[in-house]
Short mmCIF file of C-alpha atoms and ligand atoms in Angstrom, two decimals:
data_model
loop_
_atom_site.label_atom_id
_atom_site.label_comp_id
_atom_site.label_asym_id
_atom_site.label_seq_id
_atom_site.Cartn_x
_atom_site.Cartn_y
_atom_site.Cartn_z
CA MET A 1 -14.61 0.36 -184.13
CA ALA A 2 -11.19 1.63 -183.30
CA LYS A 3 -9.93 1.33 -179.78
CA GLN A 4 -10.60 4.28 -177.53
CA SER A 5 -7.96 5.77 -175.33
CA ILE A 6 -8.02 8.58 -172.83
CA VAL A 7 -5.25 11.16 -172.88
CA PRO A 8 -4.99 13.53 -169.95
CA PHE A 9 -4.20 17.08 -170.99
CA GLY A 10 -2.95 19.52 -168.39
CA PRO A 11 -2.96 21.06 -165.80
CA GLN A 12 0.72 21.57 -166.44
CA HIS A 13 1.34 21.41 -170.16
CA PRO A 14 3.90 23.15 -172.37
CA VAL A 15 1.30 24.90 -174.48
CA LEU A 16 -0.96 25.92 -171.64
CA PRO A 17 -0.22 29.23 -170.05
CA GLU A 18 -2.85 28.48 -167.45
CA PRO A 19 -3.89 25.31 -165.67
CA ILE A 20 -6.96 23.56 -167.00
CA HIS A 21 -7.35 19.84 -167.14
CA LEU A 22 -9.04 18.00 -169.98
CA ASP A 23 -9.53 14.29 -170.38
CA LEU A 24 -9.52 13.67 -174.11
CA VAL A 25 -11.22 10.53 -175.31
CA LEU A 26 -9.44 9.61 -178.52
CA GLU A 27 -10.19 7.21 -181.28
CA ASP A 28 -6.95 6.96 -183.23
CA GLU A 29 -6.07 10.60 -183.77
CA LYS A 30 -9.59 11.97 -183.51
CA VAL A 31 -11.04 13.46 -180.38
CA ILE A 32 -14.40 11.89 -179.54
CA GLU A 33 -15.09 13.76 -176.37
CA ALA A 34 -13.39 16.18 -174.04
CA ILE A 35 -14.16 16.14 -170.33
CA PRO A 36 -12.97 19.27 -168.55
CA SER A 37 -12.15 19.59 -164.90
CA ILE A 38 -11.42 22.99 -163.52
CA GLY A 39 -10.63 24.36 -160.09
CA PHE A 40 -6.86 24.73 -160.10
CA VAL A 41 -7.02 28.51 -159.86
CA HIS A 42 -10.03 28.82 -157.63
CA ARG A 43 -9.27 31.23 -154.80
CA GLY A 44 -12.72 32.27 -153.67
CA LEU A 45 -12.16 35.97 -154.00
CA GLU A 46 -15.87 36.76 -154.12
CA SER A 47 -16.03 35.67 -150.50
CA LEU A 48 -13.68 38.49 -149.54
CA VAL A 49 -16.68 40.87 -149.55
CA ASP A 50 -17.20 40.20 -145.89
CA LYS A 51 -13.58 40.89 -144.99
CA LYS A 52 -12.84 43.95 -147.11
CA ASP A 53 -15.11 46.98 -147.34
CA PHE A 54 -16.68 48.00 -150.61
CA ASN A 55 -13.94 50.51 -151.46
CA GLU A 56 -11.14 48.04 -150.88
CA MET A 57 -12.99 45.41 -152.90
CA THR A 58 -12.22 47.41 -156.06
CA TYR A 59 -8.61 46.34 -155.77
CA VAL A 60 -9.48 42.74 -155.04
CA ILE A 61 -11.90 42.48 -157.96
CA GLU A 62 -9.25 43.97 -160.19
CA ARG A 63 -7.07 41.01 -159.39
CA THR A 64 -9.62 38.58 -160.76
CA CYS A 65 -7.52 38.54 -163.87
CA GLY A 66 -4.32 40.32 -164.79
CA ILE A 67 -5.16 40.70 -168.46
CA CYS A 68 -8.50 42.48 -168.30
CA SER A 69 -7.89 43.81 -164.79
CA PHE A 70 -9.00 47.29 -165.70
CA MET A 71 -12.38 46.14 -166.94
CA HIS A 72 -13.02 44.04 -163.86
CA GLY A 73 -12.42 47.05 -161.65
CA MET A 74 -14.58 49.16 -163.90
CA GLY A 75 -17.44 46.65 -163.88
CA TYR A 76 -17.40 46.40 -160.13
CA CYS A 77 -17.31 50.17 -159.68
CA GLU A 78 -20.16 50.65 -162.13
CA SER A 79 -22.28 48.14 -160.26
CA VAL A 80 -21.73 49.89 -156.91
CA GLU A 81 -22.23 53.29 -158.52
CA LYS A 82 -25.52 52.02 -159.90
CA ILE A 83 -26.63 51.02 -156.40
CA MET A 84 -25.64 54.37 -154.96
CA ASN A 85 -27.06 56.35 -157.90
CA VAL A 86 -23.78 58.08 -158.53
CA GLU A 87 -23.29 59.73 -161.89
CA ILE A 88 -19.57 59.98 -162.58
CA PRO A 89 -18.15 63.05 -164.38
CA ASP A 90 -17.83 62.86 -168.15
CA ARG A 91 -14.07 62.99 -168.11
CA GLY A 92 -14.02 60.00 -165.79
CA LYS A 93 -16.25 58.10 -168.20
CA TYR A 94 -14.08 58.91 -171.18
CA LEU A 95 -10.90 57.96 -169.35
CA ARG A 96 -12.44 54.67 -168.35
CA THR A 97 -13.49 53.99 -171.91
CA MET A 98 -10.06 54.85 -173.22
CA TRP A 99 -8.31 52.56 -170.78
CA ALA A 100 -10.81 49.80 -171.45
CA GLU A 101 -10.12 49.98 -175.16
CA MET A 102 -6.38 49.99 -174.51
CA SER A 103 -6.90 46.82 -172.49
CA ARG A 104 -8.67 45.33 -175.46
CA VAL A 105 -5.77 46.15 -177.75
CA HIS A 106 -3.26 44.58 -175.38
CA SER A 107 -5.40 41.54 -174.69
CA HIS A 108 -6.03 40.81 -178.36
CA LEU A 109 -2.36 41.30 -179.23
CA LEU A 110 -1.46 38.88 -176.47
CA TRP A 111 -3.93 36.40 -177.88
CA LEU A 112 -2.61 36.77 -181.42
CA GLY A 113 0.87 36.07 -180.09
CA LEU A 114 -0.25 32.97 -178.25
CA LEU A 115 -2.13 31.80 -181.34
CA ALA A 116 1.02 32.19 -183.43
CA ASP A 117 2.88 30.23 -180.77
CA ALA A 118 0.24 27.49 -180.84
CA PHE A 119 0.66 26.88 -184.54
CA GLY A 120 4.40 27.11 -184.17
CA PHE A 121 5.15 30.48 -185.77
CA GLU A 122 7.62 31.70 -183.20
CA SER A 123 8.72 34.95 -184.84
CA LEU A 124 5.13 36.07 -185.30
CA PHE A 125 4.57 35.44 -181.61
CA TYR A 126 7.47 37.71 -180.74
CA GLN A 127 6.27 40.39 -183.13
CA CYS A 128 2.85 40.50 -181.49
CA TRP A 129 4.31 40.68 -178.01
CA ARG A 130 6.70 43.38 -179.05
CA MET A 131 3.75 45.48 -180.18
CA ARG A 132 1.92 44.67 -176.99
CA GLU A 133 4.79 46.11 -174.95
CA LYS A 134 4.06 49.49 -176.50
CA VAL A 135 0.56 49.42 -175.05
CA LEU A 136 1.95 48.39 -171.69
CA ASP A 137 4.33 51.35 -171.83
CA LEU A 138 1.34 53.62 -172.40
CA PHE A 139 -0.36 52.06 -169.41
CA GLU A 140 2.72 52.55 -167.33
CA MET A 141 2.90 56.18 -168.36
CA THR A 142 -0.72 56.92 -167.52
CA THR A 143 -1.44 54.69 -164.56
CA GLY A 144 1.88 53.52 -163.19
CA GLY A 145 1.22 49.81 -163.57
CA ARG A 146 1.77 47.29 -166.31
CA CYS A 147 -0.82 44.66 -165.47
CA ILE A 148 -2.68 45.85 -162.45
CA PHE A 149 -3.50 49.53 -162.62
CA SER A 150 -5.70 50.33 -159.63
CA VAL A 151 -6.97 53.56 -161.15
CA ASN A 152 -10.66 52.88 -160.71
CA LYS A 153 -12.51 53.99 -157.67
CA ILE A 154 -16.13 54.24 -156.78
CA GLY A 155 -17.18 57.57 -158.25
CA GLY A 156 -14.63 57.89 -161.02
CA VAL A 157 -10.97 57.36 -161.62
CA LEU A 158 -7.94 58.17 -159.49
CA LYS A 159 -5.52 59.60 -162.01
CA ASP A 160 -5.90 62.22 -164.65
CA VAL A 161 -4.19 62.09 -168.02
CA ASP A 162 -2.77 65.34 -169.40
CA ASP A 163 -2.82 66.50 -173.00
CA VAL A 164 0.77 65.53 -173.74
CA MET A 165 0.06 61.97 -172.66
CA LEU A 166 -3.12 61.89 -174.70
CA ALA A 167 -1.19 62.97 -177.77
CA THR A 168 1.40 60.27 -177.12
CA ILE A 169 -1.29 57.64 -176.74
CA LYS A 170 -2.84 58.65 -180.02
CA ALA A 171 0.46 58.63 -181.88
CA THR A 172 1.58 55.30 -180.44
CA THR A 173 -1.71 53.55 -181.12
CA GLN A 174 -1.54 54.80 -184.71
CA ASP A 175 1.93 53.26 -184.96
CA ILE A 176 0.57 49.99 -183.65
CA ALA A 177 -2.21 50.08 -186.22
CA ALA A 178 0.34 50.60 -188.98
CA GLU A 179 2.46 47.68 -187.79
CA LEU A 180 -0.58 45.51 -187.35
CA ARG A 181 -1.58 46.10 -190.95
CA VAL A 182 1.67 44.43 -191.97
CA ILE A 183 1.24 41.51 -189.59
CA ARG A 184 -2.39 41.11 -190.58
CA LYS A 185 -1.25 39.95 -193.99
CA THR A 186 0.63 37.04 -192.44
CA PHE A 187 -2.29 36.01 -190.28
CA MET A 188 -4.91 36.31 -192.99
CA GLU A 189 -3.11 35.46 -196.21
CA ASP A 190 -0.16 33.23 -195.39
CA TYR A 191 -0.67 29.79 -196.88
CA THR A 192 0.59 27.79 -193.90
CA VAL A 193 -1.26 29.86 -191.33
CA GLU A 194 -4.44 29.55 -193.31
CA ALA A 195 -3.99 25.81 -193.55
CA ARG A 196 -3.85 25.58 -189.78
CA LEU A 197 -6.86 27.83 -189.20
CA ARG A 198 -9.36 27.39 -192.01
CA GLY A 199 -12.08 24.85 -191.37
CA VAL A 200 -10.65 23.95 -187.97
CA GLY A 201 -13.04 23.98 -185.03
CA ILE A 202 -16.27 24.76 -186.79
CA LEU A 203 -19.09 26.10 -184.66
CA THR A 204 -22.19 27.00 -186.63
CA LYS A 205 -24.28 30.04 -185.84
CA GLU A 206 -27.04 27.86 -184.46
CA GLN A 207 -24.69 25.90 -182.20
CA ALA A 208 -23.03 29.09 -180.99
CA HIS A 209 -26.41 30.49 -180.12
CA ASN A 210 -27.68 27.36 -178.40
CA LEU A 211 -24.53 26.90 -176.35
CA GLY A 212 -24.65 30.49 -175.15
CA THR A 213 -21.23 31.58 -176.35
CA ALA A 214 -20.06 35.14 -175.91
CA GLY A 215 -17.70 37.69 -177.32
CA PRO A 216 -15.46 37.25 -180.36
CA PHE A 217 -16.11 33.52 -180.24
CA ALA A 218 -19.82 34.13 -180.88
CA ARG A 219 -19.20 37.01 -183.27
CA ALA A 220 -16.97 34.79 -185.39
CA SER A 221 -19.99 32.52 -185.84
CA GLY A 222 -22.03 35.41 -187.14
CA ILE A 223 -23.87 36.40 -183.97
CA LYS A 224 -24.25 40.14 -183.73
CA MET A 225 -23.81 40.72 -180.03
CA ASP A 226 -21.67 43.31 -178.36
CA MET A 227 -22.43 44.75 -174.95
CA ARG A 228 -20.75 48.00 -175.81
CA THR A 229 -23.79 48.88 -177.89
CA THR A 230 -25.75 49.20 -174.64
CA GLY A 231 -23.82 52.42 -174.18
CA TYR A 232 -22.26 52.08 -170.74
CA ALA A 233 -19.46 54.49 -169.80
CA ALA A 234 -18.85 56.70 -172.83
CA TYR A 235 -19.70 54.13 -175.49
CA GLY A 236 -23.05 55.80 -176.12
CA ASP A 237 -21.29 58.84 -177.61
CA LEU A 238 -18.84 56.91 -179.74
CA ASP A 239 -19.38 55.61 -183.18
CA PHE A 240 -18.66 51.95 -183.94
CA ASP A 241 -20.08 48.85 -185.58
CA ILE A 242 -20.22 45.31 -184.32
CA ILE A 243 -17.53 43.24 -186.01
CA THR A 244 -18.67 39.81 -187.09
CA SER A 245 -17.49 37.11 -189.39
CA ASN A 246 -19.37 34.31 -191.05
CA GLU A 247 -16.43 31.92 -191.27
CA CYS A 248 -17.48 30.04 -188.11
CA ASP A 249 -13.97 28.57 -187.70
CA SER A 250 -10.62 29.46 -186.15
CA TYR A 251 -9.82 31.66 -189.11
CA GLY A 252 -12.93 33.71 -188.45
CA ARG A 253 -12.06 34.09 -184.78
CA CYS A 254 -8.64 35.38 -185.72
CA GLU A 255 -10.15 37.77 -188.24
CA VAL A 256 -12.67 39.15 -185.75
CA ARG A 257 -10.02 39.80 -183.15
CA ILE A 258 -7.63 41.49 -185.55
CA ASN A 259 -10.40 43.75 -186.79
CA GLU A 260 -11.37 44.50 -183.22
CA ILE A 261 -7.89 45.79 -182.52
CA PHE A 262 -8.30 48.29 -185.34
CA GLN A 263 -11.72 49.17 -184.01
CA ALA A 264 -10.37 49.65 -180.48
CA ILE A 265 -7.60 51.90 -181.78
CA ASP A 266 -10.20 53.91 -183.62
CA LEU A 267 -12.28 54.17 -180.43
CA ILE A 268 -9.25 55.34 -178.47
CA GLY A 269 -8.78 58.06 -181.07
CA GLN A 270 -12.42 59.09 -180.79
CA CYS A 271 -12.17 59.21 -176.99
CA ILE A 272 -9.11 61.42 -177.14
CA ASP A 273 -10.70 63.76 -179.67
CA LYS A 274 -13.87 64.13 -177.66
CA MET A 275 -12.25 64.09 -174.20
CA PRO A 276 -14.22 66.60 -172.10
CA LYS A 277 -12.58 68.85 -169.54
CA GLY A 278 -13.49 68.79 -165.89
CA ASP A 279 -13.36 66.58 -162.84
CA ILE A 280 -12.38 62.95 -162.98
CA ALA A 281 -14.32 61.77 -159.94
CA THR A 282 -17.21 62.75 -157.72
CA ILE A 283 -17.15 62.46 -153.98
CA VAL A 284 -19.16 59.51 -152.78
CA LYS A 285 -20.60 59.49 -149.29
CA GLY A 286 -22.36 56.81 -147.33
CA ASN A 287 -22.74 53.11 -147.84
CA PRO A 288 -24.53 51.34 -150.67
CA ASN A 289 -27.90 49.74 -150.11
CA GLY A 290 -29.63 47.63 -152.74
CA GLU A 291 -28.55 45.51 -155.64
CA ALA A 292 -27.37 46.09 -159.16
CA PHE A 293 -26.48 44.21 -162.25
CA VAL A 294 -24.01 45.43 -164.85
CA ARG A 295 -23.15 43.89 -168.20
CA MET A 296 -20.09 44.88 -170.13
CA GLU A 297 -18.01 43.73 -173.02
CA GLN A 298 -14.61 42.44 -172.08
CA PRO A 299 -11.98 41.44 -174.63
CA ARG A 300 -13.21 37.87 -174.26
CA GLY A 301 -16.92 38.59 -174.32
CA GLU A 302 -19.75 39.62 -172.11
CA ALA A 303 -19.07 39.77 -168.38
CA VAL A 304 -21.75 40.25 -165.77
CA TYR A 305 -21.22 41.94 -162.40
CA TYR A 306 -23.75 41.61 -159.67
CA SER A 307 -23.48 43.37 -156.32
CA LYS A 308 -25.81 43.28 -153.39
CA ALA A 309 -25.43 45.65 -150.47
CA ASN A 310 -27.27 46.04 -147.21
CA GLY A 311 -26.37 49.54 -146.09
CA SER A 312 -23.27 48.52 -144.19
CA LYS A 313 -19.64 48.96 -145.13
CA PHE A 314 -19.44 45.41 -146.42
CA LEU A 315 -21.31 44.13 -149.44
CA GLU A 316 -23.54 41.16 -148.95
CA ARG A 317 -22.71 39.42 -152.20
CA MET A 318 -20.59 40.03 -155.23
CA ARG A 319 -20.75 37.83 -158.26
CA ILE A 320 -19.00 37.86 -161.59
CA ARG A 321 -19.90 35.78 -164.57
CA THR A 322 -17.02 35.72 -166.98
CA PRO A 323 -17.01 35.14 -170.72
CA THR A 324 -14.70 32.13 -170.66
CA PHE A 325 -17.17 30.28 -168.49
CA ALA A 326 -19.85 30.87 -171.10
CA ASN A 327 -17.51 29.75 -173.86
CA ILE A 328 -16.44 26.41 -172.41
CA PRO A 329 -19.50 24.48 -173.71
CA GLY A 330 -18.79 25.91 -177.15
CA LEU A 331 -15.17 24.83 -176.86
CA LEU A 332 -16.14 21.26 -175.97
CA GLU A 333 -18.37 21.19 -179.04
CA THR A 334 -15.55 22.31 -181.33
CA LEU A 335 -13.19 19.75 -179.82
CA LYS A 336 -15.45 16.88 -180.84
CA GLY A 337 -14.11 15.34 -184.00
CA ALA A 338 -10.99 17.51 -184.04
CA ASP A 339 -7.50 16.20 -184.63
CA PHE A 340 -5.46 15.63 -181.52
CA ALA A 341 -2.78 17.99 -182.85
CA ASP A 342 -5.32 20.78 -183.14
CA VAL A 343 -6.43 20.60 -179.50
CA PRO A 344 -4.06 23.29 -178.15
CA LEU A 345 -5.03 25.60 -180.98
CA LEU A 346 -8.72 25.07 -180.40
CA ILE A 347 -8.41 25.71 -176.69
CA LEU A 348 -6.71 28.93 -177.57
CA THR A 349 -9.30 30.12 -180.04
CA ILE A 350 -11.80 30.83 -177.27
CA ASP A 351 -9.10 32.97 -175.62
CA PRO A 352 -9.47 31.17 -172.31
CA CYS A 353 -8.90 33.08 -169.12
CA ILE A 354 -8.99 30.45 -166.44
CA SER A 355 -8.31 32.75 -163.54
CA CYS A 356 -11.39 34.80 -164.45
CA THR A 357 -13.46 31.68 -164.77
CA GLU A 358 -12.56 30.21 -161.43
CA ARG A 359 -11.84 33.37 -159.47
CA MET B 1 27.10 34.98 -162.68
CA GLY B 2 30.64 34.38 -163.86
CA ASN B 3 31.15 30.74 -163.16
CA VAL B 4 28.01 29.09 -164.46
CA LYS B 5 28.99 25.86 -166.14
CA ARG B 6 25.78 24.85 -167.85
CA SER B 7 22.65 26.59 -169.09
CA PRO B 8 19.88 25.96 -166.59
CA TRP B 9 16.39 25.31 -167.93
CA LEU B 10 13.33 26.97 -166.59
CA LEU B 11 9.93 25.57 -165.72
CA HIS B 12 7.03 27.90 -165.18
CA TYR B 13 3.85 26.88 -163.43
CA ASP B 14 0.87 29.08 -162.75
CA GLY B 15 -0.46 28.29 -159.28
CA SER B 16 -3.56 30.26 -158.49
CA SER B 17 -2.26 33.52 -159.88
CA CYS B 18 -4.45 36.19 -161.37
CA ASN B 19 -2.47 36.00 -164.64
CA GLY B 20 -0.79 39.29 -163.92
CA CYS B 21 2.48 37.77 -162.79
CA ASP B 22 1.99 35.00 -165.26
CA ILE B 23 2.07 37.17 -168.35
CA GLU B 24 4.90 39.20 -166.86
CA VAL B 25 6.97 36.03 -166.68
CA LEU B 26 6.12 35.32 -170.30
CA ALA B 27 6.90 38.92 -171.20
CA CYS B 28 10.32 38.44 -169.61
CA LEU B 29 11.08 35.62 -171.99
CA THR B 30 10.18 37.60 -175.11
CA PRO B 31 12.81 39.75 -176.85
CA VAL B 32 11.92 43.05 -175.19
CA TYR B 33 13.20 41.92 -171.80
CA ASP B 34 14.92 38.81 -173.07
CA ALA B 35 15.74 36.81 -169.97
CA GLU B 36 17.05 34.13 -172.31
CA ARG B 37 20.25 36.13 -172.74
CA PHE B 38 21.32 34.65 -169.41
CA GLY B 39 21.42 31.24 -170.97
CA ILE B 40 18.14 29.97 -169.65
CA ILE B 41 15.39 28.51 -171.77
CA ASN B 42 11.77 27.93 -170.98
CA THR B 43 10.75 24.29 -170.99
CA GLY B 44 7.48 22.58 -170.31
CA ASP B 45 9.02 19.45 -168.93
CA PRO B 46 9.75 19.33 -165.18
CA MET B 47 12.15 16.43 -165.66
CA GLN B 48 14.52 18.62 -167.61
CA ALA B 49 14.13 21.77 -165.58
CA ASP B 50 16.57 23.29 -163.09
CA ILE B 51 14.78 26.46 -162.04
CA PHE B 52 11.13 26.42 -161.03
CA LEU B 53 9.27 29.70 -161.40
CA ILE B 54 5.98 29.64 -159.58
CA THR B 55 3.37 32.39 -159.70
CA GLY B 56 0.31 32.58 -157.54
CA GLY B 57 -0.57 31.04 -154.23
CA ILE B 58 -1.25 27.44 -153.32
CA ASN B 59 -4.83 26.22 -153.13
CA LYS B 60 -6.31 22.87 -152.34
CA ALA B 61 -6.51 21.72 -155.94
CA ASN B 62 -3.05 22.65 -157.12
CA GLN B 63 -1.08 21.71 -154.00
CA ALA B 64 -0.55 18.15 -155.21
CA VAL B 65 0.37 19.35 -158.70
CA VAL B 66 3.01 21.77 -157.42
CA LYS B 67 4.46 19.15 -155.12
CA GLN B 68 4.64 16.62 -157.92
CA LEU B 69 6.30 19.07 -160.30
CA TYR B 70 8.90 19.90 -157.66
CA ASP B 71 9.59 16.24 -156.95
CA GLN B 72 10.01 15.45 -160.63
CA MET B 73 12.77 17.98 -161.07
CA PRO B 74 16.32 16.65 -160.88
CA ARG B 75 18.71 17.94 -158.23
CA PRO B 76 20.07 20.61 -157.84
CA LYS B 77 16.95 22.72 -158.17
CA VAL B 78 16.04 26.27 -157.31
CA VAL B 79 12.55 27.60 -156.68
CA VAL B 80 11.65 31.21 -157.39
CA ALA B 81 8.33 32.55 -156.10
CA VAL B 82 7.18 35.39 -158.36
CA GLY B 83 4.71 37.96 -157.03
CA VAL B 84 3.33 38.52 -153.57
CA CYS B 85 0.75 35.80 -154.14
CA ALA B 86 3.47 33.19 -154.44
CA CYS B 87 5.46 34.77 -151.59
CA THR B 88 2.73 34.96 -148.98
CA GLY B 89 -0.71 34.57 -150.51
CA GLY B 90 -0.99 38.29 -151.20
CA VAL B 91 -4.42 39.85 -151.52
CA PHE B 92 -5.98 36.43 -151.56
CA LYS B 93 -4.46 35.36 -148.28
CA GLU B 94 -7.81 35.49 -146.50
CA CYS B 95 -9.73 33.59 -149.19
CA TYR B 96 -11.13 30.29 -148.02
CA ASN B 97 -9.46 28.24 -150.71
CA ILE B 98 -5.95 29.65 -150.39
CA ILE B 99 -3.49 27.81 -148.19
CA GLY B 100 -0.77 30.42 -148.51
CA GLY B 101 2.38 31.16 -150.46
CA ALA B 102 4.41 28.61 -152.38
CA ASP B 103 6.57 27.96 -149.32
CA THR B 104 3.69 26.19 -147.61
CA THR B 105 4.19 23.30 -150.02
CA ILE B 106 7.73 23.36 -151.39
CA PRO B 107 10.94 25.01 -150.17
CA VAL B 108 11.35 28.41 -151.82
CA ASP B 109 14.80 29.90 -152.37
CA ILE B 110 14.11 33.28 -153.89
CA TYR B 111 11.17 35.62 -153.36
CA VAL B 112 10.34 38.21 -156.00
CA PRO B 113 7.93 40.77 -154.57
CA GLY B 114 5.46 42.93 -156.47
CA CYS B 115 1.89 42.84 -157.60
CA ALA B 116 2.35 42.32 -160.42
CA ALA B 117 6.08 41.64 -160.17
CA ARG B 118 7.85 43.86 -162.65
CA PRO B 119 9.91 42.23 -165.42
CA GLN B 120 13.06 43.85 -164.05
CA ALA B 121 12.44 42.23 -160.67
CA ILE B 122 11.71 38.87 -162.27
CA ILE B 123 14.94 39.05 -164.28
CA ASP B 124 16.82 39.90 -161.08
CA GLY B 125 15.23 36.88 -159.43
CA ILE B 126 16.23 34.64 -162.33
CA VAL B 127 19.84 35.87 -162.27
CA LYS B 128 20.04 35.23 -158.52
CA ALA B 129 18.52 31.80 -159.10
CA ILE B 130 21.17 30.92 -161.67
CA ASP B 131 23.91 31.82 -159.18
CA LEU B 132 22.30 29.85 -156.42
CA TRP B 133 21.79 26.91 -158.72
CA GLN B 134 25.48 26.89 -159.62
CA ALA B 135 26.42 27.11 -155.94
CA LYS B 136 24.18 24.16 -155.17
CA ALA B 137 25.65 22.21 -158.08
CA ASP B 138 29.21 22.91 -156.82
CA LYS B 139 28.26 21.79 -153.36
CA MET B 140 26.82 18.56 -154.71
CA GLU B 141 29.94 17.98 -156.71
CA ASN B 142 32.14 18.46 -153.64
CA VAL B 143 30.02 16.10 -151.61
CA GLN B 144 30.23 13.57 -154.40
CA LYS B 145 34.04 13.91 -154.45
CA GLU B 146 34.23 13.32 -150.70
CA LEU B 147 31.97 10.31 -151.02
CA ASN B 148 34.15 8.92 -153.81
CA LYS B 149 37.21 9.37 -151.59
CA LEU B 150 35.50 7.49 -148.77
CA ASP B 151 34.55 4.70 -151.16
CA LYS B 152 38.14 4.36 -152.27
CA LEU B 153 39.37 4.27 -148.65
CA GLU B 154 36.85 1.57 -147.84
CA GLU B 155 37.96 -0.45 -150.83
CA LYS B 156 41.58 -0.12 -149.75
CA GLU B 157 40.74 -1.25 -146.24
CA LYS B 158 38.87 -4.27 -147.58
CA LYS B 159 41.93 -5.28 -149.59
S1 SF4 C 1 0.90 39.06 -157.04
FE1 SF4 C 1 -0.74 40.37 -157.86
S2 SF4 C 1 -0.46 40.29 -160.08
FE2 SF4 C 1 0.68 38.58 -159.21
S3 SF4 C 1 -0.69 36.85 -159.28
FE3 SF4 C 1 -0.95 37.81 -157.29
S4 SF4 C 1 -2.63 39.25 -157.50
FE4 SF4 C 1 -1.93 38.70 -159.54
#
């Protein structure tokens, strides 16, 4: 038997945008086991419920993660709205859906860029981030922020979007789709890229199911699961299919995410076409009392929001379960038997968001 | 920024940020904002870095890591705290696991406010950091010159 050695990986590492620490047990160049230790980003923001009232909490929850910040705010608001039995106006729902899908486009583009960076294709990385900037410009135009938008509130949204902006959003997202079609070729058909992705990090459908993976990571292993089909916000009125792939490897994960960008752009278009007129928020009075549980599909997979209120201004408990947390067991499984050089790439393929995971 | 003699290298570490400032720093380094036009380059190695960009507050787990990264950097070094989290603790100031801003652990030279800090502000912070870094380098050089003079005097006296 070859000699085993342990290589520490992280928390500060050139390829890691975020701190996570892994102890990799190696046998020659092969990874035998990966032992994670997390906690470098833990802030304890759920505990702020007893210092900030339930309206202010929206802005704290939004800062769980700067990439899917909009969806965190939306999930929290939906959970409190569910407790208080508030039905938000249709326009508010559509705006939320539109912004959520824009977040998905920007998050997936960011991921594609980081993936390109991980396999050392620098110019592709820059191309993806250049496209992503266009989405951020749209966000800036409609909400005023680039990462943190603070447009959600309990009972609806804070800002309206006029017709000119809607037209711009539609045109720009179509541009992005056109550019992405060009870049897609490189990701899916380029010989070198394929060599780095195909057959790397295999997770079979059965394993993915048993380990409880979520989101594109699960869908790339052929599991048909997408929380948007439950029809929260305006998703019930929109027309879309669940995107899956049967590749079960890194290539499949890349494919699923690229196709999801196209899908999200299509959904944005549908939202804009169907955008109802009217109010964007209802007035909410009183304090929440009771508990609620909301599931929604984030760019990285299914997130769960749980709120418990006791009739006072402050919530009793707020809990988020994030997709990355569900995906870590799957990641550890794919790392087993992988080449040491593939480790950064494999960590990336689950699209880790450590600050969500640790909160 | 006229008299910078060498291209400083940049180290970025994500403390306990929410990722917002983090991706803005990365966005700054990509061609749209292109902070690299000021001669800096992003490195992952603290031992070769001159400017330390830190995002997010300090918590109990990463305090030792941040301190170690700072200690590993060669002198002169400049620390830039990006975002209100790194400046003061920000929204998370009252969380039980947050000790405070970056200045609770290492000396911070430049504070970039904002939540999330805008790329323009980050670039401004980087430019100021480059100036400060050069000033520190000049100062060190002068001190070294004085020390050399003293050494020579001592040698003369010994003779
Ligand atoms: S300052 Fe705001 S955007 Fe930046 S890390 Fe802190 S909470 Fe996130």
